[in-house]
């Protein structure tokens, strides 16, 4: 089944890094660190919504082999 994990940032400056570590997707830089395991790249998505602010999101190229990353930086005020 298709799944989407949604991770929200803040209205302030967010600096988020998404990496692949030992078959897991690791998201650092939000209020809570996320570790995703068992995702299927053809069906599952990770939606990062950093909302407003001067945000920076880095997604390692090999993450797409585990999950479909979707980045929404929101409106910069």
JSON list of N, CA and C in Angstrom, two decimals:
[
{"chain": "A", "resi": 1, "resn": "UNK", "atom": "N", "xyz": [0.84, -1.19, 0.00]},
{"chain": "A", "resi": 1, "resn": "UNK", "atom": "CA", "xyz": [0.00, 0.00, 0.00]},
{"chain": "A", "resi": 1, "resn": "UNK", "atom": "C", "xyz": [0.88, 1.24, 0.00]},
{"chain": "A", "resi": 2, "resn": "UNK", "atom": "N", "xyz": [0.41, 2.29, -0.63]},
{"chain": "A", "resi": 2, "resn": "UNK", "atom": "CA", "xyz": [1.15, 3.55, -0.68]},
{"chain": "A", "resi": 2, "resn": "UNK", "atom": "C", "xyz": [1.01, 4.28, 0.65]},
{"chain": "A", "resi": 3, "resn": "UNK", "atom": "N", "xyz": [2.13, 4.81, 1.12]},
{"chain": "A", "resi": 3, "resn": "UNK", "atom": "CA", "xyz": [2.16, 5.56, 2.37]},
{"chain": "A", "resi": 3, "resn": "UNK", "atom": "C", "xyz": [2.88, 6.88, 2.15]},
{"chain": "A", "resi": 4, "resn": "UNK", "atom": "N", "xyz": [2.46, 7.91, 2.89]},
{"chain": "A", "resi": 4, "resn": "UNK", "atom": "CA", "xyz": [3.15, 9.19, 2.88]},
{"chain": "A", "resi": 4, "resn": "UNK", "atom": "C", "xyz": [3.44, 9.59, 4.32]},
{"chain": "A", "resi": 5, "resn": "UNK", "atom": "N", "xyz": [4.70, 9.87, 4.61]},
{"chain": "A", "resi": 5, "resn": "UNK", "atom": "CA", "xyz": [5.10, 10.39, 5.91]},
{"chain": "A", "resi": 5, "resn": "UNK", "atom": "C", "xyz": [5.25, 11.90, 5.75]},
{"chain": "A", "resi": 6, "resn": "UNK", "atom": "N", "xyz": [4.59, 12.67, 6.61]},
{"chain": "A", "resi": 6, "resn": "UNK", "atom": "CA", "xyz": [4.66, 14.12, 6.55]},
{"chain": "A", "resi": 6, "resn": "UNK", "atom": "C", "xyz": [5.45, 14.62, 7.75]},
{"chain": "A", "resi": 7, "resn": "UNK", "atom": "N", "xyz": [6.48, 15.42, 7.49]},
{"chain": "A", "resi": 7, "resn": "UNK", "atom": "CA", "xyz": [7.30, 16.02, 8.54]},
{"chain": "A", "resi": 7, "resn": "UNK", "atom": "C", "xyz": [7.23, 17.53, 8.38]},
{"chain": "A", "resi": 8, "resn": "UNK", "atom": "N", "xyz": [6.77, 18.21, 9.43]},
{"chain": "A", "resi": 8, "resn": "UNK", "atom": "CA", "xyz": [6.61, 19.66, 9.38]},
{"chain": "A", "resi": 8, "resn": "UNK", "atom": "C", "xyz": [7.74, 20.36, 10.12]},
{"chain": "A", "resi": 9, "resn": "UNK", "atom": "N", "xyz": [8.15, 21.49, 9.54]},
{"chain": "A", "resi": 9, "resn": "UNK", "atom": "CA", "xyz": [9.14, 22.35, 10.17]},
{"chain": "A", "resi": 9, "resn": "UNK", "atom": "C", "xyz": [8.44, 23.43, 10.98]},
{"chain": "A", "resi": 10, "resn": "UNK", "atom": "N", "xyz": [9.04, 24.60, 10.99]},
{"chain": "A", "resi": 10, "resn": "UNK", "atom": "CA", "xyz": [8.51, 25.71, 11.77]},
{"chain": "A", "resi": 10, "resn": "UNK", "atom": "C", "xyz": [8.40, 26.96, 10.90]},
{"chain": "A", "resi": 11, "resn": "UNK", "atom": "N", "xyz": [7.87, 28.04, 11.47]},
{"chain": "A", "resi": 11, "resn": "UNK", "atom": "CA", "xyz": [7.82, 29.31, 10.75]},
{"chain": "A", "resi": 11, "resn": "UNK", "atom": "C", "xyz": [9.18, 30.00, 10.74]},
{"chain": "A", "resi": 12, "resn": "UNK", "atom": "N", "xyz": [10.11, 29.52, 11.54]},
{"chain": "A", "resi": 12, "resn": "UNK", "atom": "CA", "xyz": [11.47, 30.07, 11.58]},
{"chain": "A", "resi": 12, "resn": "UNK", "atom": "C", "xyz": [12.37, 29.39, 10.57]},
{"chain": "A", "resi": 13, "resn": "UNK", "atom": "N", "xyz": [13.66, 29.64, 10.71]},
{"chain": "A", "resi": 13, "resn": "UNK", "atom": "CA", "xyz": [14.64, 29.05, 9.80]},
{"chain": "A", "resi": 13, "resn": "UNK", "atom": "C", "xyz": [14.83, 27.57, 10.14]},
{"chain": "A", "resi": 14, "resn": "UNK", "atom": "N", "xyz": [14.57, 26.71, 9.16]},
{"chain": "A", "resi": 14, "resn": "UNK", "atom": "CA", "xyz": [14.78, 25.28, 9.32]},
{"chain": "A", "resi": 14, "resn": "UNK", "atom": "C", "xyz": [15.96, 24.85, 8.44]},
{"chain": "A", "resi": 15, "resn": "UNK", "atom": "N", "xyz": [16.84, 24.04, 9.02]},
{"chain": "A", "resi": 15, "resn": "UNK", "atom": "CA", "xyz": [17.95, 23.44, 8.27]},
{"chain": "A", "resi": 15, "resn": "UNK", "atom": "C", "xyz": [17.79, 21.93, 8.43]},
{"chain": "A", "resi": 16, "resn": "UNK", "atom": "N", "xyz": [17.36, 21.28, 7.35]},
{"chain": "A", "resi": 16, "resn": "UNK", "atom": "CA", "xyz": [16.99, 19.87, 7.41]},
{"chain": "A", "resi": 16, "resn": "UNK", "atom": "C", "xyz": [17.90, 19.07, 6.49]},
{"chain": "A", "resi": 17, "resn": "UNK", "atom": "N", "xyz": [18.37, 17.93, 6.98]},
{"chain": "A", "resi": 17, "resn": "UNK", "atom": "CA", "xyz": [19.19, 17.01, 6.19]},
{"chain": "A", "resi": 17, "resn": "UNK", "atom": "C", "xyz": [18.51, 15.65, 6.15]},
{"chain": "A", "resi": 18, "resn": "UNK", "atom": "N", "xyz": [18.35, 15.11, 4.95]},
{"chain": "A", "resi": 18, "resn": "UNK", "atom": "CA", "xyz": [17.76, 13.79, 4.76]},
{"chain": "A", "resi": 18, "resn": "UNK", "atom": "C", "xyz": [18.85, 12.90, 4.16]},
{"chain": "A", "resi": 19, "resn": "UNK", "atom": "N", "xyz": [19.16, 11.83, 4.86]},
{"chain": "A", "resi": 19, "resn": "UNK", "atom": "CA", "xyz": [20.21, 10.92, 4.40]},
{"chain": "A", "resi": 19, "resn": "UNK", "atom": "C", "xyz": [19.72, 9.48, 4.46]},
{"chain": "A", "resi": 20, "resn": "UNK", "atom": "N", "xyz": [20.54, 8.62, 3.90]},
{"chain": "A", "resi": 20, "resn": "UNK", "atom": "CA", "xyz": [20.27, 7.17, 3.92]},
{"chain": "A", "resi": 20, "resn": "UNK", "atom": "C", "xyz": [21.37, 6.54, 4.78]},
{"chain": "A", "resi": 21, "resn": "UNK", "atom": "N", "xyz": [20.95, 5.82, 5.82]},
{"chain": "A", "resi": 21, "resn": "UNK", "atom": "CA", "xyz": [21.90, 5.17, 6.72]},
{"chain": "A", "resi": 21, "resn": "UNK", "atom": "C", "xyz": [21.45, 3.73, 6.95]},
{"chain": "A", "resi": 22, "resn": "UNK", "atom": "N", "xyz": [22.25, 2.79, 6.49]},
{"chain": "A", "resi": 22, "resn": "UNK", "atom": "CA", "xyz": [21.98, 1.36, 6.69]},
{"chain": "A", "resi": 22, "resn": "UNK", "atom": "C", "xyz": [20.56, 0.96, 6.32]},
{"chain": "A", "resi": 23, "resn": "UNK", "atom": "N", "xyz": [20.09, 1.41, 5.17]},
{"chain": "A", "resi": 23, "resn": "UNK", "atom": "CA", "xyz": [18.77, 1.03, 4.68]},
{"chain": "A", "resi": 23, "resn": "UNK", "atom": "C", "xyz": [17.63, 1.82, 5.28]},
{"chain": "A", "resi": 24, "resn": "UNK", "atom": "N", "xyz": [17.93, 2.82, 6.09]},
{"chain": "A", "resi": 24, "resn": "UNK", "atom": "CA", "xyz": [16.90, 3.67, 6.67]},
{"chain": "A", "resi": 24, "resn": "UNK", "atom": "C", "xyz": [17.03, 5.08, 6.11]},
{"chain": "A", "resi": 25, "resn": "UNK", "atom": "N", "xyz": [15.90, 5.80, 6.09]},
{"chain": "A", "resi": 25, "resn": "UNK", "atom": "CA", "xyz": [15.91, 7.22, 5.76]},
{"chain": "A", "resi": 25, "resn": "UNK", "atom": "C", "xyz": [15.96, 7.97, 7.09]},
{"chain": "A", "resi": 26, "resn": "UNK", "atom": "N", "xyz": [16.94, 8.87, 7.23]},
{"chain": "A", "resi": 26, "resn": "UNK", "atom": "CA", "xyz": [17.12, 9.63, 8.47]},
{"chain": "A", "resi": 26, "resn": "UNK", "atom": "C", "xyz": [16.91, 11.11, 8.16]},
{"chain": "A", "resi": 27, "resn": "UNK", "atom": "N", "xyz": [16.01, 11.73, 8.94]},
{"chain": "A", "resi": 27, "resn": "UNK", "atom": "CA", "xyz": [15.72, 13.15, 8.80]},
{"chain": "A", "resi": 27, "resn": "UNK", "atom": "C", "xyz": [16.18, 13.86, 10.07]},
{"chain": "A", "resi": 28, "resn": "UNK", "atom": "N", "xyz": [17.11, 14.79, 9.92]},
{"chain": "A", "resi": 28, "resn": "UNK", "atom": "CA", "xyz": [17.63, 15.56, 11.06]},
{"chain": "A", "resi": 28, "resn": "UNK", "atom": "C", "xyz": [17.39, 17.04, 10.81]},
{"chain": "A", "resi": 29, "resn": "UNK", "atom": "N", "xyz": [17.20, 17.77, 11.90]},
{"chain": "A", "resi": 29, "resn": "UNK", "atom": "CA", "xyz": [17.05, 19.21, 11.81]},
{"chain": "A", "resi": 29, "resn": "UNK", "atom": "C", "xyz": [15.67, 19.72, 12.15]},
{"chain": "A", "resi": 30, "resn": "UNK", "atom": "N", "xyz": [14.73, 18.82, 12.36]},
{"chain": "A", "resi": 30, "resn": "UNK", "atom": "CA", "xyz": [13.39, 19.20, 12.80]},
{"chain": "A", "resi": 30, "resn": "UNK", "atom": "C", "xyz": [13.29, 19.03, 14.31]},
{"chain": "A", "resi": 31, "resn": "UNK", "atom": "N", "xyz": [12.14, 19.31, 14.87]},
{"chain": "A", "resi": 31, "resn": "UNK", "atom": "CA", "xyz": [11.96, 19.18, 16.32]},
{"chain": "A", "resi": 31, "resn": "UNK", "atom": "C", "xyz": [12.28, 17.77, 16.81]},
{"chain": "A", "resi": 32, "resn": "UNK", "atom": "N", "xyz": [11.97, 16.78, 15.99]},
{"chain": "A", "resi": 32, "resn": "UNK", "atom": "CA", "xyz": [12.28, 15.39, 16.32]},
{"chain": "A", "resi": 32, "resn": "UNK", "atom": "C", "xyz": [13.03, 14.76, 15.15]},
{"chain": "A", "resi": 33, "resn": "UNK", "atom": "N", "xyz": [14.03, 13.93, 15.46]},
{"chain": "A", "resi": 33, "resn": "UNK", "atom": "CA", "xyz": [14.73, 13.19, 14.41]},
{"chain": "A", "resi": 33, "resn": "UNK", "atom": "C", "xyz": [13.84, 12.04, 13.98]},
{"chain": "A", "resi": 34, "resn": "UNK", "atom": "N", "xyz": [13.76, 11.82, 12.67]},
{"chain": "A", "resi": 34, "resn": "UNK", "atom": "CA", "xyz": [12.96, 10.72, 12.13]},
{"chain": "A", "resi": 34, "resn": "UNK", "atom": "C", "xyz": [13.86, 9.65, 11.54]},
{"chain": "A", "resi": 35, "resn": "UNK", "atom": "N", "xyz": [13.47, 8.40, 11.73]},
{"chain": "A", "resi": 35, "resn": "UNK", "atom": "CA", "xyz": [14.13, 7.26, 11.08]},
{"chain": "A", "resi": 35, "resn": "UNK", "atom": "C", "xyz": [13.02, 6.42, 10.47]},
{"chain": "A", "resi": 36, "resn": "UNK", "atom": "N", "xyz": [13.09, 6.27, 9.16]},
{"chain": "A", "resi": 36, "resn": "UNK", "atom": "CA", "xyz": [12.07, 5.51, 8.44]},
{"chain": "A", "resi": 36, "resn": "UNK", "atom": "C", "xyz": [12.69, 4.22, 7.93]},
{"chain": "A", "resi": 37, "resn": "UNK", "atom": "N", "xyz": [12.00, 3.13, 8.15]},
{"chain": "A", "resi": 37, "resn": "UNK", "atom": "CA", "xyz": [12.50, 1.82, 7.75]},
{"chain": "A", "resi": 37, "resn": "UNK", "atom": "C", "xyz": [11.37, 1.06, 7.05]},
{"chain": "A", "resi": 38, "resn": "UNK", "atom": "N", "xyz": [11.71, 0.29, 6.05]},
{"chain": "A", "resi": 38, "resn": "UNK", "atom": "CA", "xyz": [10.72, -0.55, 5.38]},
{"chain": "A", "resi": 38, "resn": "UNK", "atom": "C", "xyz": [9.93, 0.16, 4.29]},
{"chain": "A", "resi": 39, "resn": "UNK", "atom": "N", "xyz": [10.42, 1.29, 3.84]},
{"chain": "A", "resi": 39, "resn": "UNK", "atom": "CA", "xyz": [9.70, 2.01, 2.79]},
{"chain": "A", "resi": 39, "resn": "UNK", "atom": "C", "xyz": [9.92, 1.34, 1.43]},
{"chain": "A", "resi": 40, "resn": "UNK", "atom": "N", "xyz": [8.98, 1.60, 0.53]},
{"chain": "A", "resi": 40, "resn": "UNK", "atom": "CA", "xyz": [9.04, 1.08, -0.83]},
{"chain": "A", "resi": 40, "resn": "UNK", "atom": "C", "xyz": [9.12, 2.28, -1.77]},
{"chain": "A", "resi": 41, "resn": "UNK", "atom": "N", "xyz": [10.22, 2.46, -2.49]},
{"chain": "A", "resi": 41, "resn": "UNK", "atom": "CA", "xyz": [10.39, 3.66, -3.30]},
{"chain": "A", "resi": 41, "resn": "UNK", "atom": "C", "xyz": [9.33, 3.86, -4.38]},
{"chain": "A", "resi": 42, "resn": "UNK", "atom": "N", "xyz": [8.72, 2.80, -4.86]},
{"chain": "A", "resi": 42, "resn": "UNK", "atom": "CA", "xyz": [7.71, 2.95, -5.91]},
{"chain": "A", "resi": 42, "resn": "UNK", "atom": "C", "xyz": [6.36, 3.41, -5.34]},
{"chain": "A", "resi": 43, "resn": "UNK", "atom": "N", "xyz": [6.15, 3.20, -4.04]},
{"chain": "A", "resi": 43, "resn": "UNK", "atom": "CA", "xyz": [4.85, 3.48, -3.44]},
{"chain": "A", "resi": 43, "resn": "UNK", "atom": "C", "xyz": [4.86, 4.57, -2.37]},
{"chain": "A", "resi": 44, "resn": "UNK", "atom": "N", "xyz": [5.94, 4.75, -1.66]},
{"chain": "A", "resi": 44, "resn": "UNK", "atom": "CA", "xyz": [5.95, 5.59, -0.47]},
{"chain": "A", "resi": 44, "resn": "UNK", "atom": "C", "xyz": [6.62, 6.93, -0.71]},
{"chain": "A", "resi": 45, "resn": "UNK", "atom": "N", "xyz": [6.17, 7.95, 0.05]},
{"chain": "A", "resi": 45, "resn": "UNK", "atom": "CA", "xyz": [6.72, 9.29, -0.10]},
{"chain": "A", "resi": 45, "resn": "UNK", "atom": "C", "xyz": [7.02, 9.89, 1.27]},
{"chain": "A", "resi": 46, "resn": "UNK", "atom": "N", "xyz": [8.04, 10.73, 1.31]},
{"chain": "A", "resi": 46, "resn": "UNK", "atom": "CA", "xyz": [8.37, 11.53, 2.48]},
{"chain": "A", "resi": 46, "resn": "UNK", "atom": "C", "xyz": [8.13, 12.98, 2.08]},
{"chain": "A", "resi": 47, "resn": "UNK", "atom": "N", "xyz": [7.15, 13.62, 2.72]},
{"chain": "A", "resi": 47, "resn": "UNK", "atom": "CA", "xyz": [6.80, 15.01, 2.40]},
{"chain": "A", "resi": 47, "resn": "UNK", "atom": "C", "xyz": [7.34, 15.90, 3.51]},
{"chain": "A", "resi": 48, "resn": "UNK", "atom": "N", "xyz": [8.33, 16.74, 3.17]},
{"chain": "A", "resi": 48, "resn": "UNK", "atom": "CA", "xyz": [8.91, 17.70, 4.10]},
{"chain": "A", "resi": 48, "resn": "UNK", "atom": "C", "xyz": [8.27, 19.05, 3.86]},
{"chain": "A", "resi": 49, "resn": "UNK", "atom": "N", "xyz": [7.61, 19.59, 4.87]},
{"chain": "A", "resi": 49, "resn": "UNK", "atom": "CA", "xyz": [6.96, 20.89, 4.77]},
{"chain": "A", "resi": 49, "resn": "UNK", "atom": "C", "xyz": [7.62, 21.80, 5.80]},
{"chain": "A", "resi": 50, "resn": "UNK", "atom": "N", "xyz": [8.50, 22.68, 5.34]},
{"chain": "A", "resi": 50, "resn": "UNK", "atom": "CA", "xyz": [9.23, 23.52, 6.29]},
{"chain": "A", "resi": 50, "resn": "UNK", "atom": "C", "xyz": [8.52, 24.82, 6.58]},
{"chain": "A", "resi": 51, "resn": "UNK", "atom": "N", "xyz": [7.34, 25.02, 6.00]},
{"chain": "A", "resi": 51, "resn": "UNK", "atom": "CA", "xyz": [6.50, 26.18, 6.25]},
{"chain": "A", "resi": 51, "resn": "UNK", "atom": "C", "xyz": [7.23, 27.45, 5.82]},
{"chain": "A", "resi": 52, "resn": "UNK", "atom": "N", "xyz": [7.18, 28.51, 6.60]},
{"chain": "A", "resi": 52, "resn": "UNK", "atom": "CA", "xyz": [7.80, 29.78, 6.20]},
{"chain": "A", "resi": 52, "resn": "UNK", "atom": "C", "xyz": [9.20, 29.89, 6.79]},
{"chain": "A", "resi": 53, "resn": "UNK", "atom": "N", "xyz": [9.89, 30.96, 6.43]},
{"chain": "A", "resi": 53, "resn": "UNK", "atom": "CA", "xyz": [11.23, 31.18, 6.94]},
{"chain": "A", "resi": 53, "resn": "UNK", "atom": "C", "xyz": [12.28, 30.96, 5.87]},
{"chain": "A", "resi": 54, "resn": "UNK", "atom": "N", "xyz": [13.51, 31.24, 6.22]},
{"chain": "A", "resi": 54, "resn": "UNK", "atom": "CA", "xyz": [14.64, 31.07, 5.31]},
{"chain": "A", "resi": 54, "resn": "UNK", "atom": "C", "xyz": [15.17, 29.65, 5.50]},
{"chain": "A", "resi": 55, "resn": "UNK", "atom": "N", "xyz": [14.53, 28.69, 4.83]},
{"chain": "A", "resi": 55, "resn": "UNK", "atom": "CA", "xyz": [14.79, 27.27, 5.06]},
{"chain": "A", "resi": 55, "resn": "UNK", "atom": "C", "xyz": [15.82, 26.71, 4.08]},
{"chain": "A", "resi": 56, "resn": "UNK", "atom": "N", "xyz": [16.49, 25.67, 4.54]},
{"chain": "A", "resi": 56, "resn": "UNK", "atom": "CA", "xyz": [17.42, 24.93, 3.67]},
{"chain": "A", "resi": 56, "resn": "UNK", "atom": "C", "xyz": [17.20, 23.44, 3.91]},
{"chain": "A", "resi": 57, "resn": "UNK", "atom": "N", "xyz": [16.92, 22.72, 2.84]},
{"chain": "A", "resi": 57, "resn": "UNK", "atom": "CA", "xyz": [16.70, 21.28, 2.92]},
{"chain": "A", "resi": 57, "resn": "UNK", "atom": "C", "xyz": [17.67, 20.60, 1.96]},
{"chain": "A", "resi": 58, "resn": "UNK", "atom": "N", "xyz": [18.41, 19.63, 2.48]},
{"chain": "A", "resi": 58, "resn": "UNK", "atom": "CA", "xyz": [19.34, 18.86, 1.68]},
{"chain": "A", "resi": 58, "resn": "UNK", "atom": "C", "xyz": [18.88, 17.40, 1.70]},
{"chain": "A", "resi": 59, "resn": "UNK", "atom": "N", "xyz": [18.70, 16.82, 0.51]},
{"chain": "A", "resi": 59, "resn": "UNK", "atom": "CA", "xyz": [18.31, 15.42, 0.40]},
{"chain": "A", "resi": 59, "resn": "UNK", "atom": "C", "xyz": [19.42, 14.70, -0.36]},
{"chain": "A", "resi": 60, "resn": "UNK", "atom": "N", "xyz": [20.03, 13.72, 0.28]},
{"chain": "A", "resi": 60, "resn": "UNK", "atom": "CA", "xyz": [21.09, 12.94, -0.36]},
{"chain": "A", "resi": 60, "resn": "UNK", "atom": "C", "xyz": [20.51, 12.21, -1.57]},
{"chain": "A", "resi": 61, "resn": "UNK", "atom": "N", "xyz": [21.29, 12.11, -2.66]},
{"chain": "A", "resi": 61, "resn": "UNK", "atom": "CA", "xyz": [20.80, 11.49, -3.89]},
{"chain": "A", "resi": 61, "resn": "UNK", "atom": "C", "xyz": [20.35, 10.03, -3.71]},
{"chain": "A", "resi": 62, "resn": "UNK", "atom": "N", "xyz": [20.94, 9.30, -2.79]},
{"chain": "A", "resi": 62, "resn": "UNK", "atom": "CA", "xyz": [20.59, 7.89, -2.64]},
{"chain": "A", "resi": 62, "resn": "UNK", "atom": "C", "xyz": [19.31, 7.65, -1.84]},
{"chain": "A", "resi": 63, "resn": "UNK", "atom": "N", "xyz": [18.72, 8.72, -1.28]},
{"chain": "A", "resi": 63, "resn": "UNK", "atom": "CA", "xyz": [17.45, 8.59, -0.55]},
{"chain": "A", "resi": 63, "resn": "UNK", "atom": "C", "xyz": [16.33, 8.12, -1.47]},
{"chain": "A", "resi": 64, "resn": "UNK", "atom": "N", "xyz": [16.34, 8.57, -2.72]},
{"chain": "A", "resi": 64, "resn": "UNK", "atom": "CA", "xyz": [15.29, 8.20, -3.67]},
{"chain": "A", "resi": 64, "resn": "UNK", "atom": "C", "xyz": [15.25, 6.70, -3.93]},
{"chain": "A", "resi": 65, "resn": "UNK", "atom": "N", "xyz": [16.31, 5.99, -3.60]},
{"chain": "A", "resi": 65, "resn": "UNK", "atom": "CA", "xyz": [16.30, 4.54, -3.72]},
{"chain": "A", "resi": 65, "resn": "UNK", "atom": "C", "xyz": [15.47, 3.85, -2.65]},
{"chain": "A", "resi": 66, "resn": "UNK", "atom": "N", "xyz": [15.07, 4.62, -1.61]},
{"chain": "A", "resi": 66, "resn": "UNK", "atom": "CA", "xyz": [14.27, 4.07, -0.52]},
{"chain": "A", "resi": 66, "resn": "UNK", "atom": "C", "xyz": [12.86, 4.66, -0.44]},
{"chain": "A", "resi": 67, "resn": "UNK", "atom": "N", "xyz": [12.72, 5.94, -0.82]},
{"chain": "A", "resi": 67, "resn": "UNK", "atom": "CA", "xyz": [11.44, 6.64, -0.68]},
{"chain": "A", "resi": 67, "resn": "UNK", "atom": "C", "xyz": [11.44, 7.84, -1.63]},
{"chain": "A", "resi": 68, "resn": "UNK", "atom": "N", "xyz": [10.27, 8.30, -2.01]},
{"chain": "A", "resi": 68, "resn": "UNK", "atom": "CA", "xyz": [10.17, 9.48, -2.89]},
{"chain": "A", "resi": 68, "resn": "UNK", "atom": "C", "xyz": [10.14, 10.74, -2.02]},
{"chain": "A", "resi": 69, "resn": "UNK", "atom": "N", "xyz": [11.21, 11.56, -2.03]},
{"chain": "A", "resi": 69, "resn": "UNK", "atom": "CA", "xyz": [11.20, 12.78, -1.23]},
{"chain": "A", "resi": 69, "resn": "UNK", "atom": "C", "xyz": [10.46, 13.90, -1.97]},
{"chain": "A", "resi": 70, "resn": "UNK", "atom": "N", "xyz": [9.60, 14.62, -1.23]},
{"chain": "A", "resi": 70, "resn": "UNK", "atom": "CA", "xyz": [8.88, 15.78, -1.76]},
{"chain": "A", "resi": 70, "resn": "UNK", "atom": "C", "xyz": [9.14, 16.92, -0.78]},
{"chain": "A", "resi": 71, "resn": "UNK", "atom": "N", "xyz": [9.70, 18.03, -1.27]},
{"chain": "A", "resi": 71, "resn": "UNK", "atom": "CA", "xyz": [10.06, 19.14, -0.40]},
{"chain": "A", "resi": 71, "resn": "UNK", "atom": "C", "xyz": [9.18, 20.35, -0.73]},
{"chain": "A", "resi": 72, "resn": "UNK", "atom": "N", "xyz": [8.52, 20.88, 0.32]},
{"chain": "A", "resi": 72, "resn": "UNK", "atom": "CA", "xyz": [7.71, 22.08, 0.21]},
{"chain": "A", "resi": 72, "resn": "UNK", "atom": "C", "xyz": [8.28, 23.09, 1.19]},
{"chain": "A", "resi": 73, "resn": "UNK", "atom": "N", "xyz": [8.97, 24.12, 0.65]},
{"chain": "A", "resi": 73, "resn": "UNK", "atom": "CA", "xyz": [9.63, 25.12, 1.49]},
{"chain": "A", "resi": 73, "resn": "UNK", "atom": "C", "xyz": [8.65, 26.16, 2.03]},
{"chain": "A", "resi": 74, "resn": "UNK", "atom": "N", "xyz": [7.42, 26.16, 1.58]},
{"chain": "A", "resi": 74, "resn": "UNK", "atom": "CA", "xyz": [6.43, 27.11, 2.07]},
{"chain": "A", "resi": 74, "resn": "UNK", "atom": "C", "xyz": [6.72, 28.51, 1.56]},
{"chain": "A", "resi": 75, "resn": "UNK", "atom": "N", "xyz": [5.97, 29.45, 2.10]},
{"chain": "A", "resi": 75, "resn": "UNK", "atom": "CA", "xyz": [6.12, 30.85, 1.70]},
{"chain": "A", "resi": 75, "resn": "UNK", "atom": "C", "xyz": [7.19, 31.52, 2.56]},
{"chain": "A", "resi": 76, "resn": "UNK", "atom": "N", "xyz": [8.09, 32.22, 1.92]},
{"chain": "A", "resi": 76, "resn": "UNK", "atom": "CA", "xyz": [9.12, 32.97, 2.65]},
{"chain": "A", "resi": 76, "resn": "UNK", "atom": "C", "xyz": [8.60, 34.36, 2.91]},
{"chain": "A", "resi": 77, "resn": "UNK", "atom": "N", "xyz": [8.49, 34.70, 4.17]},
{"chain": "A", "resi": 77, "resn": "UNK", "atom": "CA", "xyz": [7.94, 36.01, 4.53]},
{"chain": "A", "resi": 77, "resn": "UNK", "atom": "C", "xyz": [9.03, 37.04, 4.66]}
]
